[in-house]
Amino acid sequence: DAMVIQNPRYQVTQFGKPVTLSCSQTLNHNVMYWYQQKSSQAPKLLFHYYDKDFNNEADTPDNFQSRRPNTSFCFLDIRSPGLGDAAMYLCATSGDPPNTEAFFGQGTRLTVV
Amino acid sequence: SQQGEEDPQALSIQEGENATMNCSYKTSINNLQWYRQNSGRGLVHLILIRSNEREKHSGRLRVTLDTSKKSSSLLITASRAADTASYFCATLNTGNQFYFGTGTSLTVIP
């Protein structure tokens, strides 16, 4: 059974139109991560939550926001998508470090038209 | 840059040979994990090594960790065509940040 679920798997949005990607987990993990992965590149960490504490990466554009209303759900909001935001977006969870692996969802592939 | 470095960027070997990939990172870590990703697909977790461990094995995989050099290596023995994929190391630091290396693209020729 899938433990980290991302919806939708594929999302097409218009240039400048806000879009929200969702992630849910059944693992009750404290930490949730959002990554952006462009073609032939490594996943790039955008931000993470430890419980309700939000931790932004210094180089994450302001255009990217996140919400975590409860332990199970986390959302990635892109306020004004540009063509350069087309990518795979990956959600991951992790329990208390240092000994737990990070579990990844299947990703949402975002296309901006 | 948040990313660690991996080398080589690309590796092409014959089936049956061993493949070695190296990863270097920048900060103190809690653990280091290796992932595989087939083209256009999700990340598959391979192995986790804790900061107080030096070597770990899982099937045909052998991982080493040298925290004094901030480096790790992944060895795949007796490679198969199905091992063709991109391989990433990822480090969990003490601030719960989980950063990926730049990745190695492995091609195993049947």
Short mmCIF file of C-alpha atoms in Angstrom, two decimals, chain A residues 3-4 7 19 24 33 35 41 44 50 56-57 67-68 78-79 90-91 94 105 112:
data_model
loop_
_atom_site.label_atom_id
_atom_site.label_comp_id
_atom_site.label_asym_id
_atom_site.label_seq_id
_atom_site.Cartn_x
_atom_site.Cartn_y
_atom_site.Cartn_z
CA MET A 3 2.40 5.30 2.19
CA VAL A 4 3.13 8.69 0.63
CA ASN A 7 -2.16 14.09 -6.10
CA VAL A 19 -1.78 25.82 -8.52
CA SER A 24 -0.59 12.79 2.20
CA TYR A 33 9.73 17.50 2.48
CA TYR A 35 11.46 18.78 -3.76
CA GLN A 41 18.81 16.80 -12.54
CA LYS A 44 16.28 20.08 -5.12
CA TYR A 50 9.28 19.28 11.34
CA ASN A 56 12.48 27.25 4.01
CA GLU A 57 15.61 26.84 1.92
CA ARG A 67 0.96 24.52 4.21
CA ARG A 68 0.75 21.63 6.62
CA ILE A 78 2.82 27.89 -6.57
CA ARG A 79 1.38 31.38 -6.62
CA LEU A 90 8.32 15.17 -5.05
CA CYS A 91 7.04 14.85 -1.51
CA SER A 94 10.82 10.85 7.47
CA GLY A 105 5.70 9.70 -3.20
CA VAL A 112 2.93 25.11 -17.44
#
